[in-house]
Amino acid sequence: MAAPKIIVIGGGLAGLSAVIKIAEAGGNVDLFSIVPVKRSHSVCAQGGINAAKNLKGEGDTTWQHFDDTIYGGDFLANQTPVKGMCEAAPGIIDLLDRMGVPFNRTPEGLLDFRRFGGTLYHRTAFAGATTGQQLLYALDEQVRRHEAEGKVTKYEGWEFLSAVLDSKGVARGITAMNLRTMELRSFPADAIILATGGVGALFGKSTNSVVCTGSAQSAIFQQGAYYANGEFIQVHPTSIPGEDKLRLMSESARGEGGRVWVPRNPGDKRPVKQIPAAERFYFLEEWYPKYGNLVPRDVATRAIHKVVYELGLGIDGQPMVYLDLTHIDRATLDHKLGGILEIYEKFVGVDPHDEPMKIFPGMHYTMGGLWVDFDQMTNIPGIFAAGECEYQYHGANRLGANSLVSCIYGGFQAGPNALRYAKNLTAAEGDGGHAAELARQTEINNRLVRNDGNENPFRLWRELGQTMTEHATVTRYNKGLKVADQKIVELLDRYNKVNLSDRSQWANTSFAFARQLKNMLELSRTVVLGALQRDESRGAHYKPDFPERNDERFLKTSKASYTGSPEGPRIDYEDVDIQHIKPRPRRYDAAK
Amino acid sequence: MATTHQTAAPQVHSGVQPLRAGQGTSFLWRKLHSLLGIIPIGAFLLEHLLSNYEALKGPLAYAEQVKFLNSLPLVRVLEWAFIFLPILYHAFYGLYIWLRGKSNVVYYPWAGNWMYTAQRWTGMIAFFYIGYHVATQRFLGADLPHNPGMAFAKVQHELSNPLILAFYVISMIAICWHFAYGIWLFAAKWGITPGKTARKRFGYVCAAIGVLLCVMGLASIWAFVGPKYANAPANVPVSTLVAPAHAGSAFHLSSFQPAARS
Amino acid sequence: MADRTVLFEIKRQASPDAPAVWEKFELPWRPGMNVISAMMEIAANPVTADGRETTPVTYDSNCLEEICGSCAMRINGKARMACSSLVDNLEQPIKVEPLTKFPLVRDLQVDRSVLFENLKAVKAWVPIDGTYDLGSGPRMFPQEQEVRYPLSNCISCTCCMEVCPQFNEATGFVGAATIAQVKLFNEHPSGKVLKEERLRALSGDGGIQECGYAQNCVEVCPKQLPLTDAISDISRDVLLQKAKDFLRG
C-alpha cells in the first residue's frame, strides 16, 4: 500500500509542526496555505514560548506550568491534554533550539527566560521580541528541507473551501481554490489537518493578520463539525490602535518591567515625563500588588477598560493608557525588546525609549475553536485540527506565551494521529464524494459571480467588525449580544445581494474575500450566541450582569453545531475534564 | 482528482531564475576579472604613474626610464602576459558585467549606488583611453622601445592638441578613480574588510591612494605641457648603460632621485 | 480637517499581458493612515478620483506590521513595505507600483517565489537528526546569538533583490537575502555541517560573485540586516572553499 496522503491546511506553527512529524514518519503531505507559509500569522507572535525548564533556580515544574495554565484559563480547559502539553514543553524548546532558533542566551550559553503574565516564574524562552517569527522560520526551514527531498508538496496561494465527505460522512479530501487562476479543484486525502489559525477578522480590526478570517473553521463547522467555546475571545490589553489594524505591543514589554499608568488628573496638561510619580496612577500595581503589571490578559484588559470608561481617566479623554518603559536603560530595551519598540516607533512616530507608549486593548486571540478529541480529531472522522483554530488548551483565557507551545504541541499530536488514522482507513466507495463537493463549490462560485445586488462585501465586513467589537469583546450584555446577533442575521441577508465589483477570473481578491465573508458571518453567530447563553463571567468572558463564575451551570465546554436554520447554531454543553486539579476561585489580587 | 473547466487563463511570465547551485564557471571568470584589476593591472598602473613621474625631471630622465623598462628581460612577453592580455580581459569582461547590470541610481541615489555606476563609466573611459593611448604611443608613430630618446617629444607633441590633453586629463582622473574604488571593492568582495567600520576606514585609505595617484599623474602631464620643458628636442641621447643608475625597482624610492643627471 | 484628502496614483494591470494603466484616487485622510489602509478604503469604495467605477486593487498583504514580508511594493519610486508607509510621511500624489524585478500577477501583486527556490538551493536549514527528544541544543554564547539574530530577522520581502542592479534575468543573481541566510546557518554549531555545500552552491552561476557591491540592499532593508557584512564574509568563505576544493582536487 502506498504511504497515506495527508493534507495539512495552514502553514503556521501548528500546520508546519504536523507536516514535519508526518514527513518524518514517512507520510506523504500536501500543504495548503493562502500565503507563502513563511508569511503565516505565527510570525507576529512576539514575546516568547513557555516551558518549565527551571533554569533560573526558582523551582519551576511542569506541574506548576500546568496549574498556571488551568488556573489562568479559569478551569475551562480539559486538563489531560493541557497536562500533556506542559510536560512536553521543555522538550519542544530543546528541539527548537536544535533547529537553530536564535533564542536569547545567558552568559553561560544556556537559554534565557523571562517572566510573562499569569505566572510568578521566569518560564518564557524568547528570541528578542520576534519569537514567533524565529519559531515559524525554524519550522519553515525544516519543511523546506522535506520539500526539497520530495516528501512535502506545497500548495501556496490556494484557499481551502471545504472538506470532501463520503456517503458515511468520512473525510476523503478537500476542495480548494487557486487564488491566482481562480481554479477550483478537489484533492484526495486519507486524513486532513486544519491548522488555520485565528478569527480576528470577525472583529474587523484586531491584532491578527489579514488571513485570519476563520473561514476554514467555519466551512467545516457548516459541514457538521462542532465549534467549541467560541465565546471566549481574548482581548490583548496592550495594542497600538491603527487605521488598518491594531498592532500588538507584546506582553514582554511588561515582562521586562514596563508599567501601565494614567495621570491621576485626567486633564493633566504637563508633558508626560514631567508628571511626578505621586500623580501617576499605576492602577495594575495598586489593584493587584502580587502580580502587578503581569496579571493575566483578561484582568489587565478589564482594568484598562475600567480606568478609561468608568473612571474617565483615559489620556486626554481618549481611550488610551500609558505603557511606560522609559525607566529602563536603552541597551537593555534594545537587547530584549528591540523588534517591538521599532514597530511602535515606525507606526506611531514616537520613540518609546523616550516617551511612554499609548496603548489600548485590542482583539487578539480566540480560545475557542473547532472541537477536537484528545487525539486532535474533530467529530468528523478524518478531520483533525491543531493550533488556534481548535479549542483545547487555553480554557477561558490563554496565558501569554502559551499559544506558541500549544500550536507546536497540537501539531505534533495531530500529525502522527492523523497518520495512524489514515493507515487504518478503509477505501472510499465510489469517488468518495469528490465530484459532488466540487459541483457544490462550483455552484457557489457561479452564483457569487453572477450575483447582481448592491452590497459591497468589504463594507458589510466593516459593519460586522463594528458590531462584534462593540458587543462581543471585553464587556458583554445580553441585550447587546442580541442586537449583535440580529445585526449578523441582517448582514447574512444582505450578503445575498453582494455585488462583486470585480468579476474577473484572475487574482480576484474581492471574489476570494466574498467567499470568506460568508463564512465569517456564520462563525460570528457561534461567538455571539455562545456568549449570550453563557450567563456567568469566566476568564475572558465577562458579563457585568453575571459577575461571578458559575461552575454548577457553566463549568462546561460549549459546543455549537450548525443547523442551517434562521435561529442559528445550536449550543450544547459538555463536561470538562477536571481530574487533576480541583477548581478553585481565580484571583490575582492575592496569592492563588 | 476532479477539476473544473478552465478557459485559457493568463500566464505569469518567467522571471529571474533561481541560483544554479554549484554549476557553471562564472565564479572563476568573475574572480579572475577582480584579481587582474589589482594584479597585474593595478600594479602596472602604479609602475606606469611612477615612470611618468620621471618626466618631471626632464626629457633625459624620462628617456632613461623608458629605456630601462624596455631593457627588462623578456620585455615583450612581460608586456603581453602582464599588461595587454589582462587589460583586454578586464576590459571586455568588465563590459560584459556592465551590460548585465541594470543601473537604478535614478531611483536609488545612494552613495554606494553612485559608486557602482561610476565604476562602470570610469571603466568605459579607461577602456577607450587605453585603447587610444596604446595604439598611438606604443604601436603608431615613433617606435619608442627602440628609440627611447624620442619619448618625451612624442608625448609632448600629442598633448599639444588641447582636445587630446583634455582627454588625457579626464582619463587620468577616471583611471585613478576606477583603480582606487577597485581596491576598495576588492577588499570588500574578497572579505578582507567584512565589517562596516573596516570598510569605512579602508575607504579613506583608498581615497587617499586615488588622490595621490591622480595628483602624480596630472603632475606628469603638466611636465609635458608646462613651460619648463617646452619644445623638448625630438630625440635625446640616452646613455648606453644597460640600466640606469637607479635601476632597482620602479617602486624603489631611488627612482625619485635625479638619476638622469649622473 | 474633515475635508482633508489624500491623492493616490496606482498602477493597475489586470493580468501579466494586459496593458498597464494609472488610476487616480482621492481618499479621505485619517490620522495614522498608511498605504494599506488606503487600499482597504478603495476596496470598500472602488471609485476613481474622476468618479469612474473600478475594481479593488490586488496586492499581497498579511500581518500589516512589517514582519510577514508580504506587502513590498514601489511607493513613490522606492521599494518598501506598504504597511509601514505612513501617508503623512509621503509626498503626494502617492504613486504606487508593483515591484519591477518579479513576474507580475496582477496590479501590485508579483510572484516572488524565486527567493524560496534560492533558499532551497543553499540548504538554508539546520539538518537535525529528527524531532524526537534528543536533549538540549548546543551551548551558544550571547555573542554568537547576537551575530545570528539580526540575520534571522529577514522577512523575505525581497526589497534587497528589487533594488539590486545585479538582480535581473541576465545574471540570475541569487540576491542578498539568501546570502545572509547562508551566513545564518553557517554560524550555527550544527547548521555548520552543510557549510561547504552551501558555499559551493553560492559559487554556482548566479552566485555571490555577481554582487556588484552597490550596497542598495543594506540601504533599503526594512529590517536593517547587515547584508553587506554577510556578503563580504560569505564571499571570502566561498573563495577559500573554492581554493580548498581546487588544491584537494
PDB file of C-alpha atoms in Angstrom, chain B residues 10-28 30-31 93 96-104 106-114 116 120 181 184-185 187-196 199, chain C residues 15-17 74 77-79 101 103-105 114 117-118 121-122 163-174 200-216 219-220 228-229 232-233 235-236 238-239 242:
ATOM      1  CA  PRO B  10      -3.382  34.303 -18.274  1.00  0.00           C
ATOM      2  CA  GLN B  11       0.133  33.062 -17.646  1.00  0.00           C
ATOM      3  CA  VAL B  12       2.649  34.595 -15.300  1.00  0.00           C
ATOM      4  CA  HIS B  13       5.904  35.209 -17.144  1.00  0.00           C
ATOM      5  CA  SER B  14       9.065  33.554 -16.005  1.00  0.00           C
ATOM      6  CA  GLY B  15      11.272  35.883 -14.016  1.00  0.00           C
ATOM      7  CA  VAL B  16      14.788  35.797 -12.667  1.00  0.00           C
ATOM      8  CA  GLN B  17      15.909  32.215 -12.483  1.00  0.00           C
ATOM      9  CA  PRO B  18      16.945  30.689  -9.174  1.00  0.00           C
ATOM     10  CA  LEU B  19      20.570  30.071  -8.225  1.00  0.00           C
ATOM     11  CA  ARG B  20      22.263  27.345 -10.265  1.00  0.00           C
ATOM     12  CA  ALA B  21      23.821  25.875  -7.158  1.00  0.00           C
ATOM     13  CA  GLY B  22      27.410  24.801  -7.769  1.00  0.00           C
ATOM     14  CA  GLN B  23      27.003  24.908 -11.547  1.00  0.00           C
ATOM     15  CA  GLY B  24      28.937  26.823 -14.194  1.00  0.00           C
ATOM     16  CA  THR B  25      32.239  28.653 -14.232  1.00  0.00           C
ATOM     17  CA  SER B  26      31.197  32.281 -13.850  1.00  0.00           C
ATOM     18  CA  PHE B  27      32.658  32.368 -10.348  1.00  0.00           C
ATOM     19  CA  LEU B  28      36.134  31.723 -11.730  1.00  0.00           C
ATOM     20  CA  ARG B  30      34.404  36.932 -12.277  1.00  0.00           C
ATOM     21  CA  LYS B  31      37.035  36.468  -9.615  1.00  0.00           C
ATOM     22  CA  TYR B  93      34.701  41.091 -19.141  1.00  0.00           C
ATOM     23  CA  TYR B  96      30.054  42.194 -20.073  1.00  0.00           C
ATOM     24  CA  ILE B  97      29.432  42.817 -16.356  1.00  0.00           C
ATOM     25  CA  TRP B  98      28.207  46.302 -17.116  1.00  0.00           C
ATOM     26  CA  LEU B  99      25.823  45.159 -19.794  1.00  0.00           C
ATOM     27  CA  ARG B 100      24.264  42.606 -17.463  1.00  0.00           C
ATOM     28  CA  GLY B 101      23.696  45.055 -14.609  1.00  0.00           C
ATOM     29  CA  LYS B 102      20.697  47.366 -14.594  1.00  0.00           C
ATOM     30  CA  SER B 103      21.662  50.652 -13.027  1.00  0.00           C
ATOM     31  CA  ASN B 104      18.893  52.243 -10.976  1.00  0.00           C
ATOM     32  CA  VAL B 106      17.881  57.410 -10.685  1.00  0.00           C
ATOM     33  CA  TYR B 107      15.512  55.788  -8.187  1.00  0.00           C
ATOM     34  CA  TYR B 108      18.018  54.944  -5.501  1.00  0.00           C
ATOM     35  CA  PRO B 109      20.567  57.767  -5.444  1.00  0.00           C
ATOM     36  CA  TRP B 110      22.609  56.329  -2.590  1.00  0.00           C
ATOM     37  CA  ALA B 111      26.385  56.687  -2.283  1.00  0.00           C
ATOM     38  CA  GLY B 112      27.204  53.039  -2.941  1.00  0.00           C
ATOM     39  CA  ASN B 113      24.909  53.004  -5.941  1.00  0.00           C
ATOM     40  CA  TRP B 114      26.597  56.095  -7.370  1.00  0.00           C
ATOM     41  CA  TYR B 116      28.632  51.286  -8.644  1.00  0.00           C
ATOM     42  CA  ARG B 120      31.236  51.323 -14.875  1.00  0.00           C
ATOM     43  CA  TYR B 181      37.460  52.256  -5.822  1.00  0.00           C
ATOM     44  CA  TRP B 184      38.102  49.125  -2.033  1.00  0.00           C
ATOM     45  CA  LEU B 185      35.704  46.811  -3.872  1.00  0.00           C
ATOM     46  CA  ALA B 187      38.785  44.265  -0.226  1.00  0.00           C
ATOM     47  CA  ALA B 188      35.034  44.282   0.395  1.00  0.00           C
ATOM     48  CA  LYS B 189      34.224  41.480  -2.011  1.00  0.00           C
ATOM     49  CA  TRP B 190      37.087  39.226  -1.086  1.00  0.00           C
ATOM     50  CA  GLY B 191      36.158  39.544   2.568  1.00  0.00           C
ATOM     51  CA  ILE B 192      39.264  41.473   3.579  1.00  0.00           C
ATOM     52  CA  THR B 193      37.108  44.245   5.045  1.00  0.00           C
ATOM     53  CA  PRO B 194      33.986  42.410   6.177  1.00  0.00           C
ATOM     54  CA  GLY B 195      32.886  44.967   8.767  1.00  0.00           C
ATOM     55  CA  LYS B 196      31.246  48.306   8.226  1.00  0.00           C
ATOM     56  CA  ARG B 199      35.164  49.269   5.015  1.00  0.00           C
TER      57      ARG B 199
ATOM     58  CA  SER C  15      -3.125  40.389 -15.938  1.00  0.00           C
ATOM     59  CA  PRO C  16       0.506  39.784 -16.963  1.00  0.00           C
ATOM     60  CA  ASP C  17      -0.188  40.636 -20.600  1.00  0.00           C
ATOM     61  CA  ARG C  74       7.198  50.585  -5.041  1.00  0.00           C
ATOM     62  CA  GLY C  77       9.501  55.077  -6.870  1.00  0.00           C
ATOM     63  CA  LYS C  78      11.129  53.222  -3.996  1.00  0.00           C
ATOM     64  CA  ALA C  79      10.719  49.633  -2.893  1.00  0.00           C
ATOM     65  CA  LYS C 101      12.086  42.577 -10.877  1.00  0.00           C
ATOM     66  CA  PRO C 103       6.875  38.496 -12.706  1.00  0.00           C
ATOM     67  CA  LEU C 104       3.667  40.449 -12.410  1.00  0.00           C
ATOM     68  CA  VAL C 105       0.474  38.642 -11.446  1.00  0.00           C
ATOM     69  CA  VAL C 114      12.368  32.688  -6.657  1.00  0.00           C
ATOM     70  CA  GLU C 117      13.777  28.414  -4.510  1.00  0.00           C
ATOM     71  CA  ASN C 118      17.077  30.062  -3.706  1.00  0.00           C
ATOM     72  CA  ALA C 121      19.293  25.740  -3.361  1.00  0.00           C
ATOM     73  CA  VAL C 122      21.561  26.791  -0.485  1.00  0.00           C
ATOM     74  CA  VAL C 163      16.848  47.404  -5.623  1.00  0.00           C
ATOM     75  CA  CYS C 164      19.923  45.391  -6.579  1.00  0.00           C
ATOM     76  CA  PRO C 165      21.225  46.420 -10.019  1.00  0.00           C
ATOM     77  CA  GLN C 166      22.697  42.949 -10.411  1.00  0.00           C
ATOM     78  CA  PHE C 167      19.484  41.052  -9.660  1.00  0.00           C
ATOM     79  CA  ASN C 168      17.927  40.560 -13.072  1.00  0.00           C
ATOM     80  CA  GLU C 169      17.199  37.985 -15.718  1.00  0.00           C
ATOM     81  CA  ALA C 170      20.621  38.341 -17.340  1.00  0.00           C
ATOM     82  CA  THR C 171      22.612  37.489 -14.227  1.00  0.00           C
ATOM     83  CA  GLY C 172      20.149  35.318 -12.342  1.00  0.00           C
ATOM     84  CA  PHE C 173      21.865  36.665  -9.235  1.00  0.00           C
ATOM     85  CA  VAL C 174      20.776  34.987  -6.028  1.00  0.00           C
ATOM     86  CA  ARG C 200      29.802  25.588  -3.196  1.00  0.00           C
ATOM     87  CA  ALA C 201      26.185  26.277  -4.081  1.00  0.00           C
ATOM     88  CA  LEU C 202      26.856  30.010  -3.836  1.00  0.00           C
ATOM     89  CA  SER C 203      29.773  29.718  -6.268  1.00  0.00           C
ATOM     90  CA  GLY C 204      27.442  28.494  -8.987  1.00  0.00           C
ATOM     91  CA  ASP C 205      26.147  30.671 -11.802  1.00  0.00           C
ATOM     92  CA  GLY C 206      24.097  33.475 -10.309  1.00  0.00           C
ATOM     93  CA  GLY C 207      26.112  33.081  -7.131  1.00  0.00           C
ATOM     94  CA  ILE C 208      27.765  35.515  -4.827  1.00  0.00           C
ATOM     95  CA  GLN C 209      30.309  36.606  -7.451  1.00  0.00           C
ATOM     96  CA  GLU C 210      27.553  38.510  -9.265  1.00  0.00           C
ATOM     97  CA  CYS C 211      27.327  41.011  -6.425  1.00  0.00           C
ATOM     98  CA  GLY C 212      28.379  44.465  -7.637  1.00  0.00           C
ATOM     99  CA  TYR C 213      28.529  45.868  -4.130  1.00  0.00           C
ATOM    100  CA  ALA C 214      26.253  48.782  -4.914  1.00  0.00           C
ATOM    101  CA  GLN C 215      25.067  48.355  -1.330  1.00  0.00           C
ATOM    102  CA  ASN C 216      21.469  49.235  -2.142  1.00  0.00           C
ATOM    103  CA  GLU C 219      20.151  50.748   2.462  1.00  0.00           C
ATOM    104  CA  VAL C 220      16.679  49.503   1.625  1.00  0.00           C
ATOM    105  CA  THR C 228      26.908  43.818   3.068  1.00  0.00           C
ATOM    106  CA  ASP C 229      28.773  42.343   6.030  1.00  0.00           C
ATOM    107  CA  SER C 232      31.816  40.131   2.466  1.00  0.00           C
ATOM    108  CA  ASP C 233      32.105  37.277   4.924  1.00  0.00           C
ATOM    109  CA  SER C 235      32.440  35.901  -0.357  1.00  0.00           C
ATOM    110  CA  ARG C 236      35.628  35.170   1.495  1.00  0.00           C
ATOM    111  CA  VAL C 238      33.264  30.832  -0.804  1.00  0.00           C
ATOM    112  CA  LEU C 239      36.641  31.815  -2.178  1.00  0.00           C
ATOM    113  CA  LYS C 242      36.910  27.004  -3.872  1.00  0.00           C
TER     114      LYS C 242
END
